[in-house]
Coordinates of C-alpha atoms in Angstrom, one line a residue:
M246 CA 8.0 1.3 10.1
D247 CA 7.2 1.4 6.4
D248 CA 8.1 -1.4 4.1
N249 CA 10.0 0.3 1.3
E250 CA 9.9 -2.5 -1.2
D251 CA 8.1 -1.0 -4.1
L252 CA 11.1 0.8 -5.7
D253 CA 13.0 -1.5 -7.9
Y254 CA 13.9 -1.1 -11.6
V255 CA 13.0 2.3 -13.1
E256 CA 10.8 1.8 -16.1
Q257 CA 10.2 4.0 -19.0
D258 CA 6.8 5.8 -19.0
Y259 CA 5.6 5.5 -22.6
Y260 CA 2.8 8.0 -22.1
A261 CA 5.2 10.7 -20.8
T262 CA 7.6 9.9 -23.6
L263 CA 4.9 11.0 -26.0
N264 CA 3.5 13.6 -23.6
L265 CA 0.0 12.0 -23.6
P266 CA -2.6 11.3 -20.9
R267 CA -3.3 7.7 -20.1
S268 CA -6.7 8.1 -21.7
A269 CA -5.2 9.1 -25.1
T270 CA -7.0 7.8 -28.2
Q271 CA -5.3 6.0 -31.1
E272 CA -5.5 9.2 -33.2
E273 CA -3.7 11.2 -30.4
I274 CA -1.0 8.6 -30.1
S275 CA -0.3 8.6 -33.8
K276 CA -0.3 12.4 -33.9
A277 CA 2.2 12.7 -31.0
Y278 CA 4.4 10.0 -32.6
R279 CA 4.4 11.9 -36.0
N280 CA 5.3 15.2 -34.3
L281 CA 8.3 13.7 -32.4
S282 CA 9.4 11.8 -35.5
K283 CA 9.8 15.1 -37.3
I284 CA 12.3 16.1 -34.6
F285 CA 14.2 12.8 -34.0
H286 CA 14.1 10.9 -37.3
P287 CA 17.7 10.0 -38.2
D288 CA 17.3 10.9 -41.9
K289 CA 16.9 14.6 -40.9
H290 CA 20.3 14.8 -39.2
G291 CA 22.9 13.9 -41.7
N292 CA 25.6 11.2 -41.0
G293 CA 27.5 12.7 -38.1
E294 CA 27.2 12.6 -34.3
N295 CA 23.7 14.2 -34.5
K296 CA 22.5 11.2 -36.4
Q297 CA 23.6 8.8 -33.6
K298 CA 21.8 11.0 -31.1
A299 CA 18.7 11.0 -33.3
E300 CA 18.7 7.2 -33.6
L301 CA 18.8 6.9 -29.8
M302 CA 15.8 9.2 -29.4
F303 CA 13.9 7.9 -32.4
N304 CA 14.1 4.3 -31.1
R305 CA 12.9 5.3 -27.7
T306 CA 9.9 7.2 -29.3
K307 CA 9.2 4.3 -31.7
K308 CA 9.1 1.8 -28.8
A309 CA 6.6 3.8 -26.9
Y310 CA 4.4 4.2 -30.0
E311 CA 4.6 0.4 -30.8
V312 CA 3.3 -0.5 -27.4
L313 CA 0.6 2.2 -27.1
S314 CA -0.7 1.7 -30.6
D315 CA -1.2 -2.0 -30.1
P316 CA -4.4 -2.5 -27.9
H317 CA -3.2 -5.8 -26.5
Q318 CA 0.2 -4.6 -25.5
R319 CA -1.2 -1.4 -24.2
A320 CA -3.7 -3.3 -21.9
I321 CA -0.8 -5.3 -20.4
Y322 CA 1.4 -2.2 -20.0
D323 CA -1.5 -0.3 -18.3
S324 CA -1.9 -3.1 -15.8
L325 CA 1.7 -4.3 -15.1
G326 CA 4.0 -1.8 -16.7
V327 CA 7.0 -2.7 -18.9
K328 CA 7.7 -5.9 -16.9
G329 CA 4.3 -7.2 -18.0
L330 CA 5.4 -7.1 -21.6
E331 CA 8.3 -9.5 -21.0
T332 CA 8.1 -13.2 -21.8
E333 CA 6.6 -14.3 -18.5
G334 CA 2.9 -14.4 -18.9
W335 CA 2.7 -12.7 -22.3
E336 CA 3.0 -15.9 -24.3
I337 CA 0.2 -17.7 -22.4
V338 CA -2.4 -15.1 -23.3
H339 CA -4.2 -15.5 -26.6
R340 CA -4.0 -12.5 -28.8
T341 CA -7.6 -13.0 -29.8
K342 CA -8.7 -11.8 -26.4
T343 CA -10.0 -8.3 -26.0
P344 CA -7.8 -5.7 -24.2
N345 CA -10.2 -5.8 -21.2
E346 CA -9.9 -9.6 -21.0
I347 CA -6.1 -9.4 -21.1
R348 CA -6.1 -6.7 -18.5
E349 CA -8.3 -8.8 -16.2
E350 CA -6.1 -11.8 -16.8
Y351 CA -2.9 -10.0 -16.0
E352 CA -4.4 -8.4 -12.9
R353 CA -5.4 -11.8 -11.7
L354 CA -2.0 -13.3 -12.3
A355 CA -0.3 -10.3 -10.6
Q356 CA -2.6 -10.7 -7.6
E357 CA -1.8 -14.5 -7.4
R358 CA 1.9 -13.8 -7.5
E359 CA 1.6 -11.1 -4.7
E360 CA -0.4 -13.6 -2.6
R361 CA 2.2 -16.3 -3.1
R362 CA 5.0 -13.9 -2.2
L363 CA 3.2 -12.7 0.9
Q364 CA 2.5 -16.3 2.0
Q365 CA 6.1 -17.2 1.6
K366 CA 7.2 -14.2 3.7
T367 CA 4.7 -14.6 6.5
N368 CA 4.9 -18.3 7.4
P369 CA 5.0 -19.4 10.1
R370 CA 2.0 -17.9 11.9
G371 CA 2.2 -17.0 15.5
N372 CA 0.5 -15.3 18.4
I373 CA 1.9 -14.1 21.7
S374 CA -0.3 -12.8 24.5
V375 CA 1.0 -11.3 27.7
H376 CA -1.5 -10.5 30.5
I377 CA -0.4 -7.7 32.7
N378 CA -1.9 -6.8 36.1
A379 CA -1.5 -3.1 36.8
T380 CA -4.4 -2.6 39.2
D381 CA -1.9 -1.4 41.9
F382 CA -1.7 1.9 40.0
F383 CA -5.2 3.0 40.8
S384 CA -6.2 1.0 43.9
R385 CA -3.2 0.4 46.2
Y386 CA -3.5 -2.5 48.5
D387 CA -2.7 -1.3 52.0
D388 CA -1.4 -3.8 54.4
E389 CA 0.1 -2.9 57.8
Y390 CA 2.1 -6.1 57.8
Y391 CA 3.4 -5.8 54.3
D392 CA 5.5 -2.9 52.9
T393 CA 3.9 -2.0 49.5
G394 CA 6.8 0.3 48.6
L395 CA 6.9 3.7 47.0
L396 CA 6.0 2.5 43.4
P397 CA 3.0 0.5 42.4
S398 CA 3.7 -3.1 41.4
I399 CA 3.2 -4.5 37.9
E400 CA 2.8 -8.2 37.5
V401 CA 2.7 -10.6 34.5
S402 CA -0.3 -12.7 35.5
G403 CA -0.4 -14.9 32.5
M404 CA 1.1 -15.6 29.1
S405 CA 0.1 -17.7 26.1
M406 CA 1.9 -18.5 22.9
S407 CA 0.9 -20.3 19.8
Q408 CA 2.7 -21.1 16.6
S409 CA 1.8 -23.0 13.4
I410 CA 3.6 -24.0 10.2
E411 CA 2.0 -25.0 6.9
A412 CA 3.6 -27.4 4.5
P413 CA 1.8 -27.7 1.1
L414 CA 2.2 -31.4 0.1
S415 CA 0.5 -31.0 -3.3
R416 CA -1.9 -28.6 -5.0
T417 CA -4.8 -30.0 -3.0
E418 CA -3.2 -31.2 0.2
I419 CA -1.7 -29.2 3.1
A420 CA -0.2 -30.4 6.4
T421 CA -0.2 -28.1 9.4
L422 CA 1.8 -28.4 12.6
S423 CA 0.7 -26.1 15.5
G424 CA 1.3 -25.8 19.2
S425 CA 0.4 -23.6 22.1
L426 CA 1.5 -22.9 25.6
H427 CA -0.6 -21.2 28.4
L428 CA 0.4 -19.9 31.8
Q429 CA -2.0 -18.3 34.2
N430 CA -1.1 -17.5 37.9
G431 CA 1.6 -20.0 38.0
V432 CA -0.4 -22.9 36.4
G433 CA 0.6 -23.9 32.9
S434 CA -0.7 -26.1 30.1
G435 CA 0.1 -26.8 26.5
N436 CA -0.9 -28.8 23.4
F437 CA 0.2 -29.6 19.9
L438 CA -1.8 -30.6 16.9
L439 CA -1.0 -32.2 13.5
S440 CA -3.6 -31.6 10.8
G441 CA -3.9 -32.8 7.3
K442 CA -6.2 -30.9 5.0
R443 CA -7.4 -31.9 1.5
L444 CA -9.3 -29.7 -0.9
I445 CA -12.3 -31.5 -2.5
N446 CA -15.0 -30.6 -4.9
K447 CA -16.9 -27.5 -3.5
G448 CA -15.1 -27.7 -0.1
W449 CA -12.4 -29.3 2.0
F450 CA -11.9 -32.0 4.6
E451 CA -9.4 -32.1 7.5
V452 CA -8.2 -34.7 10.0
D453 CA -6.5 -33.7 13.3
C454 CA -4.5 -35.5 15.9
G455 CA -2.6 -34.1 18.8
A456 CA -2.1 -34.1 22.6
G457 CA -2.8 -31.8 25.4
N458 CA -4.0 -33.1 28.8
G459 CA -4.5 -36.4 26.9
P460 CA -4.6 -37.4 23.2
V461 CA -7.0 -35.6 20.9
L462 CA -8.5 -36.9 17.6
G463 CA -10.8 -34.9 15.4
A464 CA -12.2 -34.3 11.9
K465 CA -13.9 -31.4 10.3
G466 CA -14.9 -30.2 6.9
S467 CA -16.7 -27.6 4.8
R468 CA -18.9 -27.8 1.7
N469 CA -20.7 -25.3 -0.4
L470 CA -24.3 -26.4 -0.7
T471 CA -25.3 -23.6 -3.1
N472 CA -23.8 -20.4 -4.3
R473 CA -25.2 -18.6 -1.3
I474 CA -25.0 -21.3 1.4
F475 CA -22.1 -23.3 2.9
L476 CA -21.9 -25.7 5.8
T477 CA -18.9 -26.3 8.2
G478 CA -18.8 -29.0 10.9
G479 CA -16.5 -31.1 12.9
T480 CA -16.2 -33.5 15.8
T481 CA -13.4 -34.1 18.4
F482 CA -12.6 -36.7 21.0
H483 CA -10.5 -35.9 24.1
F484 CA -9.1 -39.0 25.8
R485 CA -8.8 -38.6 29.5
P486 CA -7.6 -41.2 32.0
N487 CA -11.1 -42.1 33.0
A488 CA -13.3 -40.9 30.2
I489 CA -13.6 -39.9 26.6
I490 CA -15.1 -36.4 26.1
P491 CA -16.7 -35.9 22.8
G492 CA -17.3 -32.5 21.1
L493 CA -19.4 -31.5 18.2
S494 CA -19.7 -28.3 16.3
G495 CA -21.5 -27.1 13.2
T496 CA -22.1 -23.8 11.3
I497 CA -24.3 -23.0 8.4
A498 CA -23.7 -19.7 6.7
I499 CA -26.0 -17.8 4.3
Q500 CA -25.0 -15.0 1.9
L501 CA -27.9 -12.5 2.6
D502 CA -26.7 -10.0 0.1
K503 CA -23.5 -8.8 -1.5
N504 CA -22.0 -7.5 1.8
T505 CA -24.0 -9.4 4.4
L506 CA -23.5 -12.9 5.8
G507 CA -25.6 -14.8 8.4
Y508 CA -24.2 -17.6 10.6
L509 CA -26.0 -20.2 12.8
T510 CA -23.6 -22.2 15.0
Y511 CA -24.1 -25.0 17.4
N512 CA -21.5 -26.4 19.8
A513 CA -22.0 -29.5 22.0
G514 CA -19.5 -30.7 24.6
L515 CA -18.3 -29.4 28.0
Q516 CA -19.6 -25.9 27.0
S517 CA -22.7 -26.2 24.8
S518 CA -24.1 -23.2 23.0
M519 CA -26.1 -22.0 20.1
S520 CA -25.3 -18.6 18.5
T521 CA -26.6 -16.5 15.6
V522 CA -24.4 -13.9 13.9
V523 CA -25.2 -11.3 11.3
E524 CA -22.2 -9.6 9.8
R525 CA -22.0 -6.8 7.2
N526 CA -18.7 -5.7 5.6
T527 CA -18.3 -2.9 3.1
E528 CA -15.4 -0.7 2.1
K529 CA -16.4 2.0 4.6
Y530 CA -17.5 0.0 7.6
H531 CA -17.9 -3.5 9.3
C532 CA -20.5 -4.4 11.8
N533 CA -21.9 -7.5 13.4
L534 CA -24.6 -8.6 15.8
T535 CA -24.2 -11.8 17.9
I536 CA -26.8 -13.6 20.1
T537 CA -25.6 -16.6 22.1
L538 CA -27.6 -19.0 24.3
G539 CA -25.4 -21.5 26.1
I540 CA -23.9 -23.0 29.2
P541 CA -22.5 -21.3 31.3
H542 CA -23.3 -17.9 29.7
C543 CA -25.9 -16.3 27.5
Y544 CA -25.2 -12.9 26.0
I545 CA -25.8 -10.4 23.2
A546 CA -23.0 -8.4 21.5
A547 CA -22.8 -5.8 18.8
A548 CA -19.7 -4.2 17.2
Y549 CA -19.1 -1.4 14.6
T550 CA -15.9 -0.6 12.8
R551 CA -15.4 2.5 10.7
K552 CA -12.7 2.2 8.0
L553 CA -10.8 5.3 7.1
L554 CA -8.7 3.8 4.2
E555 CA -6.9 7.0 3.2
Q556 CA -5.6 7.5 6.7
G557 CA -4.9 3.7 7.2
L558 CA -7.2 3.9 10.3
K559 CA -10.0 1.9 11.8
L560 CA -12.2 3.0 14.7
R561 CA -14.1 0.4 16.6
V562 CA -16.9 0.4 19.3
A563 CA -18.5 -2.7 20.8
L564 CA -21.0 -3.6 23.5
K565 CA -21.6 -6.9 25.1
G566 CA -24.0 -7.9 27.9
G567 CA -25.3 -11.1 29.4
T568 CA -25.3 -13.4 32.4
F569 CA -21.6 -12.6 33.0
G570 CA -22.1 -8.9 33.3
F571 CA -21.6 -6.0 30.9
L572 CA -18.6 -4.9 28.7
S573 CA -18.0 -2.0 26.4
E574 CA -15.0 -1.4 24.1
C575 CA -13.7 1.5 22.2
G576 CA -10.5 1.4 20.2
A577 CA -8.5 2.4 17.1
E578 CA -6.2 0.5 14.7
K579 CA -3.5 2.3 12.7
K580 CA -1.8 0.8 9.7
V581 CA 1.9 1.8 10.1
S582 CA 3.2 -0.1 7.0
K583 CA 2.2 -2.4 4.3
Y584 CA 2.2 -5.4 6.6
S585 CA 2.1 -3.9 10.1
S586 CA -0.5 -2.3 12.3
V587 CA -0.9 -1.3 15.9
S588 CA -4.1 -1.0 17.9
A589 CA -5.3 0.1 21.3
T590 CA -8.7 -0.8 22.9
V591 CA -10.1 0.4 26.2
C592 CA -12.5 -2.1 27.8
V593 CA -14.8 -1.0 30.6
G594 CA -17.1 -3.6 32.2
V595 CA -18.7 -5.1 35.2
P596 CA -17.3 -7.0 37.0
S597 CA -14.0 -7.0 34.9
G598 CA -13.2 -3.3 35.6
V599 CA -11.0 -1.3 33.2
T600 CA -8.5 -3.0 30.8
L601 CA -6.3 -1.6 28.1
K602 CA -5.5 -3.9 25.2
I603 CA -2.4 -3.2 23.1
K604 CA -2.1 -5.2 19.9
V605 CA 0.8 -5.2 17.4
V606 CA 0.4 -7.1 14.1
R607 CA 3.4 -7.7 11.9
S608 CA 2.2 -9.7 8.8
T609 CA 0.6 -12.8 10.5
Q610 CA 2.6 -12.5 13.7
T611 CA 0.3 -11.0 16.5
Y612 CA 1.4 -9.7 19.8
L613 CA -1.3 -8.9 22.4
F614 CA -0.8 -7.1 25.7
P615 CA -4.0 -6.9 27.9
I616 CA -3.2 -4.6 30.8
H617 CA -5.7 -4.8 33.7
L618 CA -5.8 -1.4 35.3
C619 CA -8.4 -1.7 38.0
E620 CA -11.2 -4.1 39.1
E621 CA -13.7 -1.3 39.4
I622 CA -14.8 1.5 37.0
I623 CA -12.6 4.4 38.0
P624 CA -12.7 7.6 35.8
A625 CA -8.9 8.1 36.2
A626 CA -8.2 4.7 34.9
V627 CA -10.5 5.2 31.9
F628 CA -8.9 8.6 31.2
Y629 CA -5.3 7.3 31.3
A630 CA -6.2 4.2 29.3
T631 CA -7.5 6.5 26.6
V632 CA -4.9 9.2 26.6
T633 CA -1.7 7.2 27.2
P634 CA -1.8 5.2 24.0
L635 CA -2.4 8.3 21.9
V636 CA 0.4 10.2 23.5
T637 CA 2.8 7.2 23.3
Y638 CA 2.0 6.6 19.6
F639 CA 2.7 10.2 18.6
V640 CA 5.9 10.3 20.6
L641 CA 7.1 7.1 19.2
K642 CA 6.1 8.2 15.7
K643 CA 8.0 11.4 16.0
M644 CA 11.1 10.1 17.7
L645 CA 11.3 6.5 16.4
F646 CA 9.1 5.5 13.5
D647 CA 9.5 8.6 11.3
P648 CA 13.4 8.6 11.6
M649 CA 13.5 4.9 11.0
N650 CA 11.2 5.2 8.0
E651 CA 13.3 8.0 6.6
A652 CA 16.5 6.1 7.1
T653 CA 15.0 3.0 5.4
K654 CA 13.7 5.2 2.6
Q655 CA 17.1 6.8 2.0
K656 CA 18.8 3.4 2.1
N657 CA 16.3 2.0 -0.4
I658 CA 16.8 5.0 -2.7
E659 CA 20.6 4.5 -2.6
R660 CA 20.1 0.8 -3.4
V661 CA 17.8 1.5 -6.3
K662 CA 20.1 4.3 -7.5
E663 CA 22.9 1.7 -7.7
T664 CA 20.7 -0.8 -9.4
N665 CA 19.6 1.7 -12.0
S666 CA 22.9 3.7 -12.3
A667 CA 23.3 2.6 -16.0
R668 CA 19.6 3.4 -16.7
M669 CA 19.9 6.9 -15.1
A670 CA 23.1 7.6 -17.0
E671 CA 21.4 6.5 -20.2
K672 CA 18.4 8.8 -19.4
R673 CA 20.8 11.8 -19.0
R674 CA 22.5 11.0 -22.3
E675 CA 19.1 10.8 -24.0
A676 CA 18.0 14.1 -22.5
E677 CA 21.2 15.8 -23.7
S678 CA 20.8 14.3 -27.1
A679 CA 17.2 15.4 -27.4
I680 CA 18.1 19.0 -26.4
S681 CA 20.9 19.1 -29.0
L682 CA 18.5 18.0 -31.7
M683 CA 15.8 20.5 -30.7
G684 CA 17.8 23.6 -31.6
A685 CA 16.2 24.4 -34.9
L686 CA 12.7 23.6 -33.7
F687 CA 13.2 25.7 -30.6
E688 CA 14.3 28.7 -32.7
R689 CA 11.3 28.3 -35.1
I690 CA 8.7 28.0 -32.3
R691 CA 10.1 30.8 -30.3
K692 CA 10.2 33.1 -33.4
D693 CA 6.6 32.3 -34.2
E694 CA 5.5 33.0 -30.6
L695 CA 7.4 36.3 -30.5
K696 CA 5.5 37.4 -33.6
R697 CA 2.1 36.7 -32.2
Q698 CA 3.1 37.8 -28.6
G699 CA 2.3 34.3 -27.5
L700 CA 3.9 31.9 -25.0
I701 CA 7.7 32.5 -24.5
I702 CA 9.5 30.3 -22.0
V703 CA 12.0 32.6 -20.4
S704 CA 13.3 30.1 -17.8
A705 CA 12.4 26.6 -16.8
L706 CA 14.1 24.7 -13.9
Y707 CA 13.3 21.1 -12.8
G708 CA 14.5 19.3 -9.7
K709 CA 14.6 19.6 -6.0
F710 CA 14.4 23.0 -4.4
S711 CA 12.6 24.5 -1.4
D712 CA 12.8 28.1 -2.2
A713 CA 11.2 28.7 -5.6
E714 CA 12.1 32.4 -5.5
N715 CA 15.9 31.9 -5.3
V716 CA 16.4 28.6 -7.1
S717 CA 19.2 28.6 -9.6
L718 CA 21.4 26.3 -11.7
E719 CA 24.4 27.4 -9.6
E720 CA 24.9 27.4 -5.9
A721 CA 27.6 28.5 -3.4
D722 CA 29.2 26.0 -1.0
D723 CA 30.3 26.7 2.5
M724 CA 33.6 28.2 1.3
G725 CA 31.9 30.6 -1.1
F726 CA 32.8 28.8 -4.3
V727 CA 30.1 28.7 -7.0
H728 CA 29.5 25.4 -8.7
Q729 CA 26.7 23.6 -10.7
N730 CA 23.6 22.7 -8.6
P731 CA 23.4 18.9 -9.1
L732 CA 19.7 18.8 -8.1
V733 CA 18.4 21.1 -10.7
I734 CA 18.5 21.0 -14.5
D735 CA 17.6 23.6 -17.3
V736 CA 14.5 22.4 -19.3
R737 CA 13.7 25.7 -21.1
I738 CA 14.4 24.3 -24.6
P739 CA 12.3 21.1 -24.4
L740 CA 9.4 23.0 -22.8
Q741 CA 9.4 25.6 -25.6
C742 CA 9.4 22.9 -28.1
L743 CA 6.2 21.5 -26.6
V744 CA 4.4 24.8 -27.0
K745 CA 1.7 24.7 -29.7
D746 CA -0.5 27.6 -30.6
S747 CA 0.6 29.5 -27.5
Q748 CA -0.4 26.6 -25.3
L749 CA 1.8 24.3 -23.2
T750 CA 0.1 21.1 -21.9
L751 CA 1.8 18.5 -19.7
Y752 CA -0.1 15.6 -18.2
S753 CA -0.2 13.9 -14.8
S754 CA 3.0 11.9 -14.8
S755 CA 6.6 12.4 -13.8
K756 CA 8.2 15.1 -15.9
S757 CA 11.5 13.2 -15.9
E758 CA 10.2 11.0 -18.7
L759 CA 9.5 13.9 -21.1
P760 CA 11.9 14.4 -24.1
G761 CA 14.8 16.5 -22.9
F762 CA 14.2 15.7 -19.2
Y763 CA 15.9 13.4 -16.8
D764 CA 15.7 12.8 -13.0
P765 CA 18.5 14.9 -11.3
C766 CA 17.5 13.7 -7.8
F767 CA 16.1 10.2 -7.9
G768 CA 13.7 9.4 -5.0
E769 CA 13.3 13.0 -3.9
E770 CA 10.3 15.3 -4.3
K771 CA 10.8 17.4 -7.4
Q772 CA 9.2 20.6 -8.8
L773 CA 9.1 22.4 -12.0
K774 CA 9.4 26.2 -12.0
I775 CA 8.5 28.1 -15.2
D776 CA 9.0 31.8 -15.9
Y777 CA 7.2 32.8 -19.1
E778 CA 5.9 35.8 -21.0
F779 CA 2.5 36.0 -22.6
R780 CA 1.0 39.1 -24.3
N781 CA 4.0 41.1 -23.2
N782 CA 3.3 40.3 -19.5
S783 CA 5.6 38.2 -17.3
Y784 CA 4.5 35.3 -15.1
S785 CA 6.0 32.6 -12.9
S786 CA 4.4 29.2 -11.9
V787 CA 5.6 26.3 -9.8
F788 CA 4.3 22.7 -10.2
S789 CA 5.0 19.5 -8.4
D790 CA 6.5 16.6 -10.4
T791 CA 3.2 14.9 -11.2
D792 CA 0.9 17.9 -11.5
P793 CA -0.7 18.6 -14.8
V794 CA 0.5 21.8 -16.5
R795 CA -1.7 24.2 -18.5
L796 CA 0.0 27.4 -19.6
P797 CA -0.5 30.3 -19.9
I798 CA -2.1 30.9 -16.5
V799 CA -3.2 34.6 -16.6
T800 CA -5.7 36.8 -14.8
N801 CA -8.6 38.4 -16.6
E802 CA -7.1 41.9 -16.0
A803 CA -3.7 40.9 -17.5
E804 CA -5.5 39.2 -20.5
Q805 CA -7.3 42.5 -21.2

């Protein structure tokens, strides 16, 4: 389900107010401001009601010009919008800095605020794993003394849970309380751990104490040796009734290049091993190679993950082989919202058989469901393990996720409408005021275009409509009564006023911020339909809300 949290207060788009691209030069900004000032300057509209309307529009235009003509304010506005220009953060930035430096500073501050907000929302951290035995589906156990029943049995063979809570004590000290429970075939165990972590120069140090089959004491730390090398190590002591079992671990990591890291790890204790890992991570893929020599197992493993960021999808394949046998994995992870993802992985190996792993991640809460389908490699088990998650996902998406997302979206739109009701009403008044002040300019431009057989806007409708052929400012209800269509507005006058030398140019931003426009259907997908004449020929074009507009659009034959 999507996290619809981005909609909040509707801000003014200063570029759209002046009908400029975001790459506009200072000369283009000044020129656009001068042109609009000729229309909306209060001194040009006497002392009546029109002057009040002109003051409203002139102040709106002037504010946009003041921000965009100041390189420092423009850099902040480009990065964080109108809120970035408010007191928070603006006063701490030296005005002697360049616009690029200010933009980088604000982007850093915004990222830190987002990280803090996410950290507050996602604590505590937790993992739940439920092991399911479904081998009876593909290899029924026949016993003449035991009635197996008509349906195959499904068992929960094991379960594990872990939870941790972090408590920042100061800027450099963090306390963590964590615990876990494990249950496998009716035998359970558990432990808890209290950790104190302190950030030090070029690294950190941590002390642990806890209990789980006896007291546990430990210490570990990390330090950057150079800009490319860091070292992590630790030791633990497990106190048993008749013995003290020590453990030792250490890792040295080397930055091989911008996207590649190499690790060398040594573990000593009940299970000793030495492993080498080479990991490469880019925007498009992630891969790693692991070689481990140890007791009781030695193995080599390789994994490759392809990132399809636009689709919010990751595809993963992995191979692992060693003294324990052989294992291959193939899976996909789909991002279903800003903080949530689901993944399915098919594991085929000897002697493990076929296992389907379902994982659901919600922020830092992880739910894992390994489903053991059979102890041997059976083609039917592999087929169903591959197809079933895909079918289940698309069914749930169609019947559950999409309706829930749509309901949440509509609820959020209604909330934001209520929050911005005063702002939306003000925008409508501004648009009506702008249109009333454009009358003289509209007639002059239209008259000039008629003389030169240039661009004449015959009709222009903006809002939500599915049938561009039959869209109208009026609609009939179920009883046959005709009334004003609340989702569509007439923008013929403001568009004709933007025509210059038989050309109409609108840039890639919401049309609702243009002078004489407002949003008649907040949160809905909007379109702009323009019927126009050029060189005594008639044309009609439809654009989505944020599409750039270049008119006239004519064919070579019609031009001739």
